[in-house]
Amino acid sequence: MKNIYLLGECMVELMTAPAQTEQAPSSAPKDLKQSFAGDVFNTAVYLKRLFKDTQVNMVTAVGNDQFSDDMVSFFEAEHLGTDFVFRSEDKIPGLYAIQLDEHGERSFTYWRNNSAARTIMSFINDDTISTLSEGDIFFFSGISLGVVLPEDREKFWCFISKLKVAGVKIAFDLNYRHQLWASKQEAREQFSIAFKAADILLPGVDDFAAIFELDTVEAIIDYFNQYEYQELIIKNGEQNVYCLSQTASDKKQDIVDVTPVEHVVDTTSAGDSFNGGYLGARMAGHSISQSVELANQVAGFVIQHKGAIVDKSAFSSRFN
Ligand code: ADP
């Protein structure tokens, strides 16, 4: 059985609905829908839903409160492995709220500075590393990186290099969120270490433009020439996906078109669900272009639904 570990933060999500009556003052009490989401977690969910024979494990930390218990139950309901979901004695999960205005525009507010997930490295020891070294892929994102406490970064990179030496493929998606970084320079430095470590790179053009100020696929490909990746999959929104692969003796480049969705409802999780489809398909032995085709279909489906995680039955009626 193929085995993937995904390190990141899952948060408590609160979503407000648009004001129910135009007369209601903004100070009036509101109903909130509570669920759970986080980029790496979203990827894990879609990967497992699509590839049930793959062992998909979350690597994160939560607390001992009711939200944490419910979050772990959510992981279990999605059949994610929880052996590496650690329990902090004194922290609780991060929280974020999505507010929708009367035009359907979303805004996000985060309470995550002191979350349990930020302390993940305090739970990683030699035993953890030796089990994780048996995995096929280890995935993390720029958000995971920003969440790891700055004083733990050295330990984090040492951990990644041990997994790599053990033969685990390292997969990374940029997912740049400026709020998580003290400066652009700091984020760039950390991302450069990730690019060096990664075998599979899954950047989106918009993210890349926001941090490295390169906004064409050609410039991004040039930039990555300095790194020794095996697969570079560049997500270019509704246009296409560039797929580059290289071995010691061979280099390939392929472009897979995207069929644009006519009625986009919510792009949250487009890139995350893409990553789940892609990594799952690659582990199942599909070619790079077949894997991208599937990833495009999954992301195209997800953006026609509200929220990061599409209802299970709706999803399984489309992808079986
Ligand atoms: P990210 O969320 O990482 O910024 P993108 O916006 O590039 O990534 O989108 C991720 C994937 O979602 C794309 O590669 C594509 O498969 C799919 N996608 C995004 N926008 C559309 C769209 N309008 N129509 C169809 N598919 C889309």
Short mmCIF file of C-alpha atoms and ligand atoms in Angstrom, two decimals:
data_model
loop_
_atom_site.label_atom_id
_atom_site.label_comp_id
_atom_site.label_asym_id
_atom_site.label_seq_id
_atom_site.Cartn_x
_atom_site.Cartn_y
_atom_site.Cartn_z
CA MET A 1 0.00 0.00 0.00
CA LYS A 2 1.31 3.45 -0.92
CA ASN A 3 1.77 5.77 2.00
CA ILE A 4 1.86 9.58 2.17
CA TYR A 5 2.38 11.89 5.15
CA LEU A 6 1.14 15.48 4.96
CA LEU A 7 2.34 18.09 7.46
CA GLY A 8 0.25 21.18 8.05
CA GLU A 9 -2.30 23.01 10.09
CA CYS A 10 -6.00 22.27 10.10
CA MET A 11 -8.09 25.08 11.57
CA VAL A 12 -11.53 25.59 12.96
CA GLU A 13 -13.46 27.44 10.26
CA LEU A 14 -16.36 29.79 10.95
CA MET A 15 -18.40 31.07 8.05
CA THR A 16 -20.94 33.86 8.22
CA ALA A 17 -23.77 34.10 5.74
CA PRO A 18 -24.59 37.39 3.99
CA ALA A 19 -26.87 39.64 6.05
CA GLN A 20 -30.29 38.01 5.99
CA THR A 21 -32.24 41.23 5.75
CA GLU A 22 -30.90 44.49 4.49
CA GLN A 23 -32.30 46.22 7.55
CA ALA A 24 -30.31 44.05 9.97
CA PRO A 25 -27.57 46.17 11.58
CA SER A 26 -24.08 44.73 11.21
CA SER A 27 -23.95 44.45 15.02
CA ALA A 28 -26.90 42.00 15.09
CA PRO A 29 -26.11 38.43 16.24
CA LYS A 30 -25.35 36.12 13.33
CA ASP A 31 -25.54 32.41 12.67
CA LEU A 32 -22.13 30.86 11.94
CA LYS A 33 -21.43 27.58 10.24
CA GLN A 34 -18.49 25.78 11.81
CA SER A 35 -16.28 23.33 9.97
CA PHE A 36 -12.60 22.48 9.58
CA ALA A 37 -10.14 23.41 6.82
CA GLY A 38 -6.50 24.07 6.01
CA ASP A 39 -4.58 23.75 2.76
CA VAL A 40 -2.68 20.54 3.52
CA PHE A 41 -5.70 18.99 5.20
CA ASN A 42 -7.83 19.77 2.12
CA THR A 43 -5.23 18.03 -0.05
CA ALA A 44 -5.26 15.00 2.25
CA VAL A 45 -9.05 14.73 2.14
CA TYR A 46 -9.29 14.81 -1.65
CA LEU A 47 -6.35 12.47 -2.09
CA LYS A 48 -7.94 9.86 0.19
CA ARG A 49 -11.41 10.23 -1.32
CA LEU A 50 -9.96 9.60 -4.78
CA PHE A 51 -7.46 6.87 -3.89
CA LYS A 52 -8.95 4.76 -1.13
CA ASP A 53 -6.13 2.22 -1.30
CA THR A 54 -3.53 4.83 -0.39
CA GLN A 55 -2.65 5.34 3.27
CA VAL A 56 -2.99 9.10 3.83
CA ASN A 57 -1.70 10.48 7.14
CA MET A 58 -1.93 13.89 8.74
CA VAL A 59 1.10 15.17 10.64
CA THR A 60 -0.02 17.99 12.92
CA ALA A 61 -0.70 19.05 16.51
CA VAL A 62 -4.03 19.85 18.13
CA GLY A 63 -5.10 20.46 21.74
CA ASN A 64 -7.20 18.61 24.29
CA ASP A 65 -10.35 20.68 23.87
CA GLN A 66 -13.66 19.75 22.26
CA PHE A 67 -12.79 21.45 18.94
CA SER A 68 -9.64 19.33 18.77
CA ASP A 69 -11.59 16.16 19.49
CA ASP A 70 -14.09 17.06 16.77
CA MET A 71 -11.25 17.84 14.38
CA VAL A 72 -9.65 14.46 14.96
CA SER A 73 -13.05 12.81 14.50
CA PHE A 74 -13.33 14.68 11.20
CA PHE A 75 -9.92 13.30 10.14
CA GLU A 76 -11.11 9.81 11.05
CA ALA A 77 -14.40 10.25 9.20
CA GLU A 78 -12.31 11.04 6.11
CA HIS A 79 -10.19 7.92 6.75
CA LEU A 80 -7.01 9.89 7.33
CA GLY A 81 -4.31 8.32 9.48
CA THR A 82 -4.03 10.10 12.85
CA ASP A 83 -1.02 8.33 14.42
CA PHE A 84 0.94 11.56 13.96
CA VAL A 85 -1.73 13.96 15.15
CA PHE A 86 -0.15 15.04 18.42
CA ARG A 87 -1.93 16.53 21.42
CA SER A 88 -0.48 19.69 22.93
CA GLU A 89 -1.06 20.06 26.69
CA ASP A 90 -1.43 23.83 26.62
CA LYS A 91 -2.44 24.90 23.10
CA ILE A 92 -5.63 24.81 21.06
CA PRO A 93 -6.30 24.79 17.30
CA GLY A 94 -6.08 27.89 15.13
CA LEU A 95 -9.31 29.53 14.02
CA TYR A 96 -10.37 31.54 11.02
CA ALA A 97 -13.54 33.22 9.89
CA ILE A 98 -14.78 33.80 6.37
CA GLN A 99 -17.14 36.71 6.02
CA LEU A 100 -19.26 37.16 2.95
CA ASP A 101 -20.48 40.63 2.10
CA GLU A 102 -23.72 41.35 0.25
CA HIS A 103 -21.92 40.89 -3.10
CA GLY A 104 -20.57 37.48 -2.14
CA GLU A 105 -17.02 38.81 -1.71
CA ARG A 106 -15.05 36.90 0.92
CA SER A 107 -12.73 38.24 3.57
CA PHE A 108 -10.69 36.19 6.01
CA THR A 109 -9.73 36.83 9.64
CA TYR A 110 -7.23 34.54 11.37
CA TRP A 111 -6.48 33.65 14.99
CA ARG A 112 -3.58 31.24 14.54
CA ASN A 113 -0.48 32.88 16.06
CA ASN A 114 -0.52 30.68 19.13
CA SER A 115 -2.05 27.51 17.69
CA ALA A 116 -1.09 23.97 18.65
CA ALA A 117 -0.04 23.21 15.06
CA ARG A 118 2.79 25.76 15.34
CA THR A 119 4.47 23.51 17.89
CA ILE A 120 4.54 20.44 15.64
CA MET A 121 8.33 20.17 15.68
CA SER A 122 8.38 19.65 19.45
CA PHE A 123 6.70 16.28 18.84
CA ILE A 124 9.05 15.04 16.11
CA ASN A 125 11.73 12.70 17.46
CA ASP A 126 13.90 9.91 16.07
CA ASP A 127 11.07 7.36 16.36
CA THR A 128 8.71 9.61 14.40
CA ILE A 129 11.37 10.16 11.76
CA SER A 130 12.02 6.46 11.42
CA THR A 131 8.30 5.70 10.82
CA LEU A 132 7.87 8.63 8.44
CA SER A 133 10.95 7.45 6.56
CA GLU A 134 8.91 4.46 5.40
CA GLY A 135 6.48 6.72 3.54
CA ASP A 136 6.50 7.15 -0.23
CA ILE A 137 5.84 10.90 -0.21
CA PHE A 138 6.09 13.64 2.41
CA PHE A 139 4.07 16.76 1.52
CA PHE A 140 4.10 20.22 3.03
CA SER A 141 3.31 23.71 1.82
CA GLY A 142 4.46 27.29 2.21
CA ILE A 143 1.69 27.65 4.77
CA SER A 144 3.03 24.67 6.74
CA LEU A 145 6.44 26.33 6.63
CA GLY A 146 5.11 29.67 7.82
CA VAL A 147 3.29 27.95 10.66
CA VAL A 148 6.38 26.10 12.00
CA LEU A 149 7.81 28.35 14.71
CA PRO A 150 10.87 30.29 13.45
CA GLU A 151 13.03 28.82 16.24
CA ASP A 152 12.13 25.31 15.01
CA ARG A 153 13.08 25.85 11.37
CA GLU A 154 16.53 24.36 11.67
CA LYS A 155 15.08 21.24 13.23
CA PHE A 156 12.42 21.15 10.49
CA TRP A 157 14.99 21.22 7.67
CA CYS A 158 17.09 18.60 9.39
CA PHE A 159 13.98 16.41 9.62
CA ILE A 160 13.23 16.92 5.90
CA SER A 161 16.77 16.04 4.91
CA LYS A 162 16.63 12.82 6.95
CA LEU A 163 13.42 11.81 5.16
CA LYS A 164 15.02 12.60 1.82
CA VAL A 165 18.11 10.56 2.61
CA ALA A 166 15.79 7.69 3.55
CA GLY A 167 14.32 7.82 0.03
CA VAL A 168 11.02 9.59 0.75
CA LYS A 169 9.94 11.88 -2.09
CA ILE A 170 9.46 15.42 -0.87
CA ALA A 171 6.53 17.34 -2.39
CA PHE A 172 5.98 21.07 -1.91
CA ASP A 173 3.41 23.68 -2.90
CA LEU A 174 4.35 27.31 -2.46
CA ASN A 175 1.03 28.64 -1.08
CA TYR A 176 2.45 32.03 -0.12
CA ARG A 177 0.46 33.89 2.57
CA HIS A 178 2.20 37.14 3.50
CA GLN A 179 0.56 37.25 6.97
CA LEU A 180 2.65 34.26 8.04
CA TRP A 181 5.99 35.91 7.36
CA ALA A 182 7.96 38.72 8.97
CA SER A 183 9.10 39.85 5.50
CA LYS A 184 9.12 38.76 1.87
CA GLN A 185 12.82 38.14 2.19
CA GLU A 186 12.30 35.69 5.03
CA ALA A 187 9.66 33.80 3.05
CA ARG A 188 11.92 33.71 -0.03
CA GLU A 189 14.79 32.26 1.96
CA GLN A 190 12.63 29.51 3.42
CA PHE A 191 11.02 28.73 0.06
CA SER A 192 14.46 28.45 -1.55
CA ILE A 193 15.41 25.75 0.95
CA ALA A 194 12.14 23.97 0.15
CA PHE A 195 12.88 24.16 -3.60
CA LYS A 196 16.25 22.56 -2.98
CA ALA A 197 14.72 19.78 -0.93
CA ALA A 198 11.68 19.06 -3.11
CA ASP A 199 11.42 16.28 -5.68
CA ILE A 200 7.91 17.33 -6.69
CA LEU A 201 7.13 21.05 -6.95
CA LEU A 202 3.54 22.22 -7.36
CA PRO A 203 3.58 26.04 -7.57
CA GLY A 204 0.69 28.21 -8.76
CA VAL A 205 1.52 31.16 -11.03
CA ASP A 206 -0.34 33.69 -8.84
CA ASP A 207 1.50 32.63 -5.69
CA PHE A 208 4.79 32.73 -7.49
CA ALA A 209 4.10 36.22 -8.79
CA ALA A 210 3.17 37.45 -5.31
CA ILE A 211 6.45 36.39 -3.75
CA PHE A 212 9.07 36.20 -6.49
CA GLU A 213 7.57 38.82 -8.80
CA LEU A 214 7.74 36.48 -11.78
CA ASP A 215 4.35 36.19 -13.41
CA THR A 216 4.83 34.17 -16.58
CA VAL A 217 5.19 30.44 -16.83
CA GLU A 218 8.36 30.89 -18.91
CA ALA A 219 10.01 33.01 -16.21
CA ILE A 220 9.03 30.48 -13.55
CA ILE A 221 10.49 27.60 -15.56
CA ASP A 222 13.72 29.58 -15.99
CA TYR A 223 13.84 30.29 -12.29
CA PHE A 224 13.57 26.59 -11.43
CA ASN A 225 16.43 25.66 -13.79
CA GLN A 226 18.78 26.09 -10.84
CA TYR A 227 17.04 23.29 -8.89
CA GLU A 228 17.20 19.53 -9.26
CA TYR A 229 13.53 18.68 -9.07
CA GLN A 230 12.05 15.52 -10.60
CA GLU A 231 8.63 17.00 -11.37
CA LEU A 232 7.67 20.65 -11.71
CA ILE A 233 3.94 21.14 -12.15
CA ILE A 234 2.96 24.77 -12.67
CA LYS A 235 -0.72 25.56 -12.10
CA ASN A 236 -1.79 28.39 -14.31
CA GLY A 237 -5.40 28.90 -13.21
CA GLU A 238 -8.05 28.33 -15.84
CA GLN A 239 -5.53 28.33 -18.68
CA ASN A 240 -3.27 25.28 -18.49
CA VAL A 241 -0.78 23.30 -16.47
CA TYR A 242 2.89 23.09 -17.42
CA CYS A 243 4.49 19.78 -16.55
CA LEU A 244 8.26 19.47 -16.52
CA SER A 245 10.10 16.37 -15.50
CA GLN A 246 13.76 15.54 -15.41
CA THR A 247 16.00 12.60 -14.70
CA ALA A 248 19.80 12.43 -14.97
CA SER A 249 19.51 11.62 -18.68
CA ASP A 250 16.20 13.09 -19.81
CA LYS A 251 14.11 16.27 -19.66
CA LYS A 252 10.46 16.55 -20.72
CA GLN A 253 7.94 19.35 -20.97
CA ASP A 254 4.24 19.00 -21.59
CA ILE A 255 1.30 21.41 -21.46
CA VAL A 256 -2.09 20.14 -20.35
CA ASP A 257 -5.03 22.43 -21.11
CA VAL A 258 -7.69 23.25 -18.55
CA THR A 259 -11.34 23.32 -19.56
CA PRO A 260 -12.55 26.54 -17.92
CA VAL A 261 -15.54 26.15 -15.63
CA GLU A 262 -18.38 28.49 -16.63
CA HIS A 263 -19.87 29.11 -13.20
CA VAL A 264 -17.13 29.31 -10.61
CA VAL A 265 -18.76 29.33 -7.16
CA ASP A 266 -15.77 29.36 -4.80
CA THR A 267 -12.09 28.91 -5.68
CA THR A 268 -11.08 28.01 -2.11
CA SER A 269 -9.15 24.77 -2.30
CA ALA A 270 -8.68 24.75 -6.10
CA GLY A 271 -4.93 24.27 -5.78
CA ASP A 272 -5.27 21.99 -2.74
CA SER A 273 -7.67 19.60 -4.44
CA PHE A 274 -5.46 19.69 -7.54
CA ASN A 275 -2.50 18.60 -5.39
CA GLY A 276 -4.53 15.76 -3.84
CA GLY A 277 -5.56 14.46 -7.25
CA TYR A 278 -2.07 14.80 -8.68
CA LEU A 279 -0.12 13.18 -5.85
CA GLY A 280 -2.65 10.37 -5.46
CA ALA A 281 -2.59 9.60 -9.16
CA ARG A 282 1.20 9.61 -9.31
CA MET A 283 1.40 7.20 -6.35
CA ALA A 284 -1.15 4.98 -8.09
CA GLY A 285 1.23 4.78 -11.06
CA HIS A 286 -0.47 7.16 -13.50
CA SER A 287 1.72 9.17 -15.88
CA ILE A 288 2.37 12.85 -15.19
CA SER A 289 -0.08 14.04 -17.83
CA GLN A 290 -2.79 11.57 -16.78
CA SER A 291 -2.33 12.73 -13.21
CA VAL A 292 -2.66 16.38 -14.23
CA GLU A 293 -5.81 15.56 -16.23
CA LEU A 294 -7.38 14.04 -13.14
CA ALA A 295 -6.17 16.90 -10.92
CA ASN A 296 -7.76 19.42 -13.32
CA GLN A 297 -11.08 17.58 -13.21
CA VAL A 298 -11.06 17.44 -9.43
CA ALA A 299 -10.16 21.13 -9.01
CA GLY A 300 -12.71 22.09 -11.70
CA PHE A 301 -15.38 20.20 -9.75
CA VAL A 302 -14.41 21.60 -6.35
CA ILE A 303 -14.63 25.23 -7.51
CA GLN A 304 -18.24 24.68 -8.53
CA HIS A 305 -19.08 24.09 -4.87
CA LYS A 306 -19.02 26.29 -1.81
CA GLY A 307 -16.34 25.76 0.83
CA ALA A 308 -12.98 24.02 0.90
CA ILE A 309 -14.34 20.51 1.41
CA VAL A 310 -17.16 19.45 -0.90
CA ASP A 311 -19.88 17.32 0.62
CA LYS A 312 -18.81 13.67 0.56
CA SER A 313 -21.82 12.31 -1.31
CA ALA A 314 -21.71 15.04 -3.99
CA PHE A 315 -18.02 14.31 -4.48
CA SER A 316 -18.41 10.55 -4.68
CA SER A 317 -21.26 10.84 -7.17
CA ARG A 318 -18.77 12.47 -9.55
CA PHE A 319 -15.53 10.64 -8.63
CA ASN A 320 -15.82 7.02 -7.67
P1 ADP B 1 -3.91 28.01 -6.74
O1 ADP B 1 -5.18 27.72 -5.97
O2 ADP B 1 -2.74 27.18 -6.30
O3 ADP B 1 -3.61 29.48 -6.91
P2 ADP B 1 -4.90 27.99 -9.46
O4 ADP B 1 -5.77 29.20 -9.29
O5 ADP B 1 -3.89 28.04 -10.55
O6 ADP B 1 -4.14 27.49 -8.18
O7 ADP B 1 -5.91 26.78 -9.70
C1 ADP B 1 -5.59 25.47 -9.37
C2 ADP B 1 -6.25 24.55 -10.35
O8 ADP B 1 -7.67 24.71 -10.30
C3 ADP B 1 -5.87 24.82 -11.78
O9 ADP B 1 -4.66 24.19 -12.10
C4 ADP B 1 -7.04 24.20 -12.51
O10 ADP B 1 -6.92 22.81 -12.54
C5 ADP B 1 -8.21 24.55 -11.59
N1 ADP B 1 -8.88 25.78 -11.98
C6 ADP B 1 -8.67 27.03 -11.47
N2 ADP B 1 -9.50 27.92 -12.04
C7 ADP B 1 -10.26 27.25 -12.93
C8 ADP B 1 -11.34 27.59 -13.82
N3 ADP B 1 -11.81 28.84 -13.92
N4 ADP B 1 -11.89 26.60 -14.55
C9 ADP B 1 -11.45 25.32 -14.45
N5 ADP B 1 -10.46 24.93 -13.63
C10 ADP B 1 -9.87 25.87 -12.88
#
